[in-house]
Amino acid sequence: MAVNNVQGRHVRQSSKNTLLKVVILGDGGVGKSCLMNRFVSNHFDEHSFHTIGVEFLNKDIEINGEIYTLQIWDTAGQERFKSLRTPFYRGSDICLLTYAVDDRASFRNLQMWRSEFLFYADVREGAAFPFIVVGNKVDVGAGRREVAGDEARAWCAEHGGLLYVETSAKDATNVEEAFSLAVEGWARLEARLDRPYVGETVDLRRQPPEQRSSCCLAAGSAAE
Ligand code: GTP
Ligand code: MG
């Protein structure tokens, strides 16, 4: 059975397998390809080349007894490749906004990446989209760090309470966790979108008569 949600195009392949399109964005060199390769093949390349356009890989992940197939799209962060990456944003279910903790400019650009994603993915309600901010390269240590965790968390809070995680693709810190947190965030939002009226039951007979619509009046009248 295929199910399309409001924003993305997640597909329920069977009763227990959901396909999610995950896009990784961020400046050139912050470690997007290394994060994907660490997650998918548990491999790290010290001399990773800049990505040209986009590349994708699949990986299954189990969360709370449910299997998710993540289709991970790694994009080229360099400005000159903008026209090659943006056509791939549509239909995304999750977006990783990535910066490197030793590169302040990449942190400043998160706002630009978020806007670029919302525009080209054609997402109308940005506040309801499962972004996760990823601060990569934490292995560099305090001496080379240019963005403090608290500053990044404050930015996430200001931008609608985005999830935040610090990772190292190099030493594998929190890489699995970043993807599982992102899926959990997606699942929470999805549950809210699927059941918008939960908890809003109204007892029509308790409303004053002038607020009843004609159809409710008839039902209310019959019960009185
Ligand atoms: P573009 O493809 O140009 O957008 O860059 P990217 O974001 O994919 O960066 P990439 O993964 O190619 O990594 C760039 C450089 O950072 C490489 O030399 C990596 O070895 C290094 N790198 C990636 N992740 C880490 C990390 O967690 N720690 C450290 N110290 N270096 C990293
Ligand atoms: Mg890359």
mmCIF file of C-alpha atoms and ligand atoms in Angstrom:
data_model
loop_
_atom_site.group_PDB
_atom_site.id
_atom_site.type_symbol
_atom_site.label_atom_id
_atom_site.label_comp_id
_atom_site.label_asym_id
_atom_site.label_seq_id
_atom_site.Cartn_x
_atom_site.Cartn_y
_atom_site.Cartn_z
ATOM 1 C CA MET A 1 0.000 0.000 0.000
ATOM 2 C CA ALA A 2 1.419 3.443 -0.917
ATOM 3 C CA VAL A 3 0.685 6.426 1.314
ATOM 4 C CA ASN A 4 1.593 10.033 0.492
ATOM 5 C CA ASN A 5 1.767 12.521 3.330
ATOM 6 C CA VAL A 6 1.148 16.269 3.191
ATOM 7 C CA GLN A 7 4.762 17.398 2.807
ATOM 8 C CA GLY A 8 6.820 14.493 1.613
ATOM 9 C CA ARG A 9 6.340 11.249 -0.211
ATOM 10 C CA HIS A 10 6.982 8.577 2.407
ATOM 11 C CA VAL A 11 5.800 5.221 1.219
ATOM 12 C CA ARG A 12 4.543 2.463 3.477
ATOM 13 C CA GLN A 13 5.950 -0.549 1.648
ATOM 14 C CA SER A 14 4.313 -3.102 3.922
ATOM 15 C CA SER A 15 2.669 -2.940 7.306
ATOM 16 C CA LYS A 16 6.097 -2.580 8.939
ATOM 17 C CA ASN A 17 8.364 -0.895 6.377
ATOM 18 C CA THR A 18 8.310 2.801 5.561
ATOM 19 C CA LEU A 19 10.449 4.439 2.871
ATOM 20 C CA LEU A 20 11.628 7.938 3.767
ATOM 21 C CA LYS A 21 13.515 10.347 1.530
ATOM 22 C CA VAL A 22 16.211 12.116 3.554
ATOM 23 C CA VAL A 23 18.174 15.025 2.093
ATOM 24 C CA ILE A 24 21.481 16.253 3.565
ATOM 25 C CA LEU A 25 22.266 19.939 3.030
ATOM 26 C CA GLY A 26 25.058 22.247 4.172
ATOM 27 C CA ASP A 27 28.142 24.111 2.965
ATOM 28 C CA GLY A 28 30.803 22.379 0.894
ATOM 29 C CA GLY A 29 33.282 20.557 3.145
ATOM 30 C CA VAL A 30 31.171 20.267 6.329
ATOM 31 C CA GLY A 31 31.182 16.480 5.995
ATOM 32 C CA LYS A 32 27.843 15.538 4.403
ATOM 33 C CA SER A 33 29.274 12.757 2.231
ATOM 34 C CA CYS A 34 31.332 11.446 5.144
ATOM 35 C CA LEU A 35 28.232 11.369 7.373
ATOM 36 C CA MET A 36 26.311 9.406 4.758
ATOM 37 C CA ASN A 37 29.186 6.988 4.183
ATOM 38 C CA ARG A 38 29.760 6.507 7.907
ATOM 39 C CA PHE A 39 26.067 5.772 8.388
ATOM 40 C CA VAL A 40 25.608 3.489 5.387
ATOM 41 C CA SER A 41 28.963 1.664 5.175
ATOM 42 C CA ASN A 42 30.688 2.565 8.454
ATOM 43 C CA HIS A 43 33.558 3.981 6.419
ATOM 44 C CA PHE A 44 35.426 7.327 6.667
ATOM 45 C CA ASP A 45 37.454 8.965 3.933
ATOM 46 C CA GLU A 46 40.089 11.414 5.166
ATOM 47 C CA HIS A 47 40.420 12.797 1.587
ATOM 48 C CA SER A 48 36.798 12.908 0.477
ATOM 49 C CA PHE A 49 36.246 14.800 -2.824
ATOM 50 C CA HIS A 50 33.642 17.518 -3.233
ATOM 51 C CA THR A 51 30.329 16.089 -4.429
ATOM 52 C CA ILE A 52 29.088 17.197 -7.849
ATOM 53 C CA GLY A 53 25.304 17.250 -8.060
ATOM 54 C CA VAL A 54 23.757 14.567 -5.851
ATOM 55 C CA GLU A 55 24.301 10.949 -4.875
ATOM 56 C CA PHE A 56 22.003 8.651 -2.977
ATOM 57 C CA LEU A 57 22.251 5.476 -0.927
ATOM 58 C CA ASN A 58 19.655 3.367 0.914
ATOM 59 C CA LYS A 59 19.896 2.045 4.428
ATOM 60 C CA ASP A 60 17.396 0.284 6.676
ATOM 61 C CA ILE A 61 17.039 1.386 10.254
ATOM 62 C CA GLU A 62 14.816 -0.048 13.008
ATOM 63 C CA ILE A 63 13.134 2.289 15.462
ATOM 64 C CA ASN A 64 10.573 1.209 18.057
ATOM 65 C CA GLY A 65 10.007 -2.099 16.264
ATOM 66 C CA GLU A 66 9.354 -0.436 12.903
ATOM 67 C CA ILE A 67 11.694 -0.781 9.902
ATOM 68 C CA TYR A 68 12.407 2.385 7.923
ATOM 69 C CA THR A 69 14.247 2.361 4.614
ATOM 70 C CA LEU A 70 16.066 5.660 4.405
ATOM 71 C CA GLN A 71 16.811 6.862 0.906
ATOM 72 C CA ILE A 72 19.594 9.316 1.714
ATOM 73 C CA TRP A 73 20.361 12.064 -0.781
ATOM 74 C CA ASP A 74 23.809 13.627 -0.358
ATOM 75 C CA THR A 75 23.995 16.974 -2.137
ATOM 76 C CA ALA A 76 26.802 19.220 -3.375
ATOM 77 C CA GLY A 77 27.246 22.129 -0.959
ATOM 78 C CA GLN A 78 29.320 24.344 -3.234
ATOM 79 C CA GLU A 79 27.391 27.313 -4.618
ATOM 80 C CA ARG A 80 28.332 26.537 -8.237
ATOM 81 C CA PHE A 81 26.350 23.270 -8.041
ATOM 82 C CA LYS A 82 23.126 24.860 -6.844
ATOM 83 C CA SER A 83 21.194 24.157 -10.042
ATOM 84 C CA LEU A 84 22.256 20.504 -9.927
ATOM 85 C CA ARG A 85 21.059 19.841 -6.363
ATOM 86 C CA THR A 86 17.818 21.826 -5.954
ATOM 87 C CA PRO A 87 15.666 19.678 -8.328
ATOM 88 C CA PHE A 88 16.130 16.801 -5.874
ATOM 89 C CA TYR A 89 14.543 18.493 -2.837
ATOM 90 C CA ARG A 90 10.930 17.804 -3.789
ATOM 91 C CA GLY A 91 9.287 14.902 -2.038
ATOM 92 C CA SER A 92 11.734 14.917 0.886
ATOM 93 C CA ASP A 93 10.434 13.651 4.218
ATOM 94 C CA ILE A 94 13.397 14.740 6.355
ATOM 95 C CA CYS A 95 16.142 17.347 5.953
ATOM 96 C CA LEU A 96 19.503 17.356 7.743
ATOM 97 C CA LEU A 97 20.867 20.916 7.954
ATOM 98 C CA THR A 98 24.579 20.362 8.449
ATOM 99 C CA TYR A 99 27.422 22.616 9.518
ATOM 100 C CA ALA A 100 30.930 21.987 10.867
ATOM 101 C CA VAL A 101 31.612 23.112 14.444
ATOM 102 C CA ASP A 102 35.058 24.413 13.380
ATOM 103 C CA ASP A 103 33.601 26.566 10.581
ATOM 104 C CA ARG A 104 31.489 29.522 11.719
ATOM 105 C CA ALA A 105 30.550 30.510 8.170
ATOM 106 C CA SER A 106 28.899 27.123 7.664
ATOM 107 C CA PHE A 107 26.829 27.754 10.812
ATOM 108 C CA ARG A 108 25.795 31.240 9.617
ATOM 109 C CA ASN A 109 24.629 29.676 6.357
ATOM 110 C CA LEU A 110 22.103 27.355 8.024
ATOM 111 C CA GLN A 111 19.431 29.997 7.518
ATOM 112 C CA MET A 112 20.182 30.098 3.788
ATOM 113 C CA TRP A 113 20.058 26.281 3.553
ATOM 114 C CA ARG A 114 16.738 26.128 5.370
ATOM 115 C CA SER A 115 15.230 28.751 3.052
ATOM 116 C CA GLU A 116 16.637 27.125 -0.075
ATOM 117 C CA PHE A 117 15.176 23.796 0.995
ATOM 118 C CA LEU A 118 11.712 25.184 1.809
ATOM 119 C CA PHE A 119 11.588 27.030 -1.505
ATOM 120 C CA TYR A 120 12.698 24.249 -3.839
ATOM 121 C CA ALA A 121 10.976 21.431 -1.920
ATOM 122 C CA ASP A 122 7.842 23.581 -2.102
ATOM 123 C CA VAL A 123 7.111 23.056 1.578
ATOM 124 C CA ARG A 124 4.418 25.477 2.697
ATOM 125 C CA GLU A 125 4.540 24.995 6.440
ATOM 126 C CA GLY A 126 8.216 25.148 7.387
ATOM 127 C CA ALA A 127 7.357 24.922 11.076
ATOM 128 C CA ALA A 128 5.836 21.496 10.494
ATOM 129 C CA PHE A 129 8.751 20.037 8.558
ATOM 130 C CA PRO A 130 11.152 17.612 10.285
ATOM 131 C CA PHE A 131 14.507 19.380 10.065
ATOM 132 C CA ILE A 132 17.418 18.313 12.212
ATOM 133 C CA VAL A 133 20.498 20.487 12.647
ATOM 134 C CA VAL A 134 23.744 18.521 12.664
ATOM 135 C CA GLY A 135 26.968 20.045 14.033
ATOM 136 C CA ASN A 136 29.668 17.804 12.529
ATOM 137 C CA LYS A 137 33.421 17.432 13.236
ATOM 138 C CA VAL A 138 33.159 17.523 17.065
ATOM 139 C CA ASP A 139 36.329 15.427 17.137
ATOM 140 C CA VAL A 140 38.375 18.591 16.403
ATOM 141 C CA GLY A 141 38.163 19.490 20.096
ATOM 142 C CA ALA A 142 37.586 22.734 21.970
ATOM 143 C CA GLY A 143 40.734 24.428 20.632
ATOM 144 C CA ARG A 144 39.528 24.495 17.017
ATOM 145 C CA ARG A 145 35.855 24.815 17.717
ATOM 146 C CA GLU A 146 34.227 28.032 16.403
ATOM 147 C CA VAL A 147 30.569 27.406 17.307
ATOM 148 C CA ALA A 148 29.528 26.446 20.827
ATOM 149 C CA GLY A 149 26.801 23.870 21.302
ATOM 150 C CA ASP A 150 24.706 26.363 23.301
ATOM 151 C CA GLU A 151 24.773 28.865 20.460
ATOM 152 C CA ALA A 152 23.597 26.231 18.003
ATOM 153 C CA ARG A 153 20.861 25.057 20.371
ATOM 154 C CA ALA A 154 19.693 28.667 20.768
ATOM 155 C CA TRP A 155 19.472 29.008 16.959
ATOM 156 C CA CYS A 156 17.416 25.807 16.801
ATOM 157 C CA ALA A 157 15.077 27.085 19.519
ATOM 158 C CA GLU A 158 14.605 30.396 17.657
ATOM 159 C CA HIS A 159 13.740 28.563 14.461
ATOM 160 C CA GLY A 160 10.807 26.581 15.746
ATOM 161 C CA GLY A 161 12.501 24.188 18.170
ATOM 162 C CA LEU A 162 14.527 22.214 15.632
ATOM 163 C CA LEU A 163 16.253 19.024 16.747
ATOM 164 C CA TYR A 164 20.003 19.320 17.268
ATOM 165 C CA VAL A 165 22.796 16.769 17.389
ATOM 166 C CA GLU A 166 26.599 16.977 17.345
ATOM 167 C CA THR A 167 28.434 14.338 15.355
ATOM 168 C CA SER A 168 31.780 13.186 14.106
ATOM 169 C CA ALA A 169 31.791 11.224 10.884
ATOM 170 C CA LYS A 170 35.490 10.684 11.563
ATOM 171 C CA ASP A 171 35.170 8.824 14.861
ATOM 172 C CA ALA A 172 31.518 7.763 14.373
ATOM 173 C CA THR A 173 30.158 9.847 17.264
ATOM 174 C CA ASN A 174 26.343 10.133 17.140
ATOM 175 C CA VAL A 175 26.052 9.373 13.423
ATOM 176 C CA GLU A 176 23.456 6.588 13.823
ATOM 177 C CA GLU A 177 21.778 8.717 16.494
ATOM 178 C CA ALA A 178 21.456 11.689 14.128
ATOM 179 C CA PHE A 179 19.489 9.613 11.620
ATOM 180 C CA SER A 180 17.349 7.872 14.255
ATOM 181 C CA LEU A 181 16.555 11.181 15.985
ATOM 182 C CA ALA A 182 15.533 12.602 12.624
ATOM 183 C CA VAL A 183 13.198 9.652 11.953
ATOM 184 C CA GLU A 184 11.717 9.904 15.443
ATOM 185 C CA GLY A 185 11.083 13.608 14.841
ATOM 186 C CA TRP A 186 9.417 12.754 11.536
ATOM 187 C CA ALA A 187 7.236 10.109 13.228
ATOM 188 C CA ARG A 188 6.123 12.577 15.932
ATOM 189 C CA LEU A 189 5.134 15.190 13.356
ATOM 190 C CA GLU A 190 3.421 12.598 11.202
ATOM 191 C CA ALA A 191 1.337 11.371 14.131
ATOM 192 C CA ARG A 192 0.202 14.969 14.733
ATOM 193 C CA LEU A 193 -0.663 15.564 11.068
ATOM 194 C CA ASP A 194 -2.534 12.267 10.773
ATOM 195 C CA ARG A 195 -4.727 12.897 13.820
ATOM 196 C CA PRO A 196 -5.363 16.643 13.965
ATOM 197 C CA TYR A 197 -8.601 16.348 15.922
ATOM 198 C CA VAL A 198 -7.475 14.080 18.758
ATOM 199 C CA GLY A 199 -8.475 15.573 22.103
ATOM 200 C CA GLU A 200 -10.845 18.119 20.596
ATOM 201 C CA THR A 201 -14.155 16.327 21.207
ATOM 202 C CA VAL A 202 -16.925 18.816 21.870
ATOM 203 C CA ASP A 203 -20.173 18.108 23.671
ATOM 204 C CA LEU A 204 -22.611 20.033 21.463
ATOM 205 C CA ARG A 205 -25.372 19.894 24.054
ATOM 206 C CA ARG A 206 -23.282 22.026 26.446
ATOM 207 C CA GLN A 207 -23.096 24.932 23.974
ATOM 208 C CA PRO A 208 -25.580 27.780 24.305
ATOM 209 C CA PRO A 209 -28.364 27.436 21.682
ATOM 210 C CA GLU A 210 -27.255 30.497 19.673
ATOM 211 C CA GLN A 211 -23.898 28.825 18.905
ATOM 212 C CA ARG A 212 -25.434 25.649 17.500
ATOM 213 C CA SER A 213 -25.627 25.191 13.763
ATOM 214 C CA SER A 214 -28.894 24.040 12.311
ATOM 215 C CA CYS A 215 -27.753 20.440 11.826
ATOM 216 C CA CYS A 216 -26.484 20.242 15.418
ATOM 217 C CA LEU A 217 -29.637 21.851 16.736
ATOM 218 C CA ALA A 218 -31.704 19.058 15.272
ATOM 219 C CA ALA A 219 -29.465 16.382 16.842
ATOM 220 C CA GLY A 220 -29.340 18.247 20.164
ATOM 221 C CA SER A 221 -33.047 18.807 20.201
ATOM 222 C CA ALA A 222 -33.784 15.150 19.668
ATOM 223 C CA ALA A 223 -31.672 14.203 22.685
ATOM 224 C CA GLU A 224 -33.193 16.787 25.003
HETATM 225 P P1 GTP B 1 30.651 18.850 -0.547
HETATM 226 O O1 GTP B 1 30.473 17.539 -1.216
HETATM 227 O O2 GTP B 1 31.608 19.739 -1.277
HETATM 228 O O3 GTP B 1 29.374 19.544 -0.311
HETATM 229 O O4 GTP B 1 31.330 18.585 0.905
HETATM 230 P P2 GTP B 1 30.849 17.563 2.027
HETATM 231 O O5 GTP B 1 30.004 18.292 2.982
HETATM 232 O O6 GTP B 1 30.288 16.342 1.421
HETATM 233 O O7 GTP B 1 32.212 17.214 2.794
HETATM 234 P P3 GTP B 1 32.982 15.820 2.828
HETATM 235 O O8 GTP B 1 32.154 14.762 3.448
HETATM 236 O O9 GTP B 1 33.517 15.537 1.478
HETATM 237 O O10 GTP B 1 34.165 16.162 3.848
HETATM 238 C C1 GTP B 1 35.038 17.258 3.632
HETATM 239 C C2 GTP B 1 36.329 17.064 4.444
HETATM 240 O O11 GTP B 1 36.014 17.044 5.838
HETATM 241 C C3 GTP B 1 37.051 15.755 4.131
HETATM 242 O O12 GTP B 1 38.438 16.008 4.116
HETATM 243 C C4 GTP B 1 36.700 14.855 5.295
HETATM 244 O O13 GTP B 1 37.704 13.921 5.568
HETATM 245 C C5 GTP B 1 36.537 15.872 6.435
HETATM 246 N N1 GTP B 1 35.564 15.431 7.440
HETATM 247 C C6 GTP B 1 34.313 14.998 7.230
HETATM 248 N N2 GTP B 1 33.728 14.689 8.391
HETATM 249 C C7 GTP B 1 34.622 14.931 9.360
HETATM 250 C C8 GTP B 1 34.605 14.802 10.787
HETATM 251 O O14 GTP B 1 33.637 14.392 11.419
HETATM 252 N N3 GTP B 1 35.732 15.191 11.454
HETATM 253 C C9 GTP B 1 36.835 15.664 10.805
HETATM 254 N N4 GTP B 1 37.883 16.027 11.552
HETATM 255 N N5 GTP B 1 36.888 15.782 9.464
HETATM 256 C C10 GTP B 1 35.805 15.420 8.759
HETATM 257 MG MG MG B 2 29.995 15.754 -0.502
#
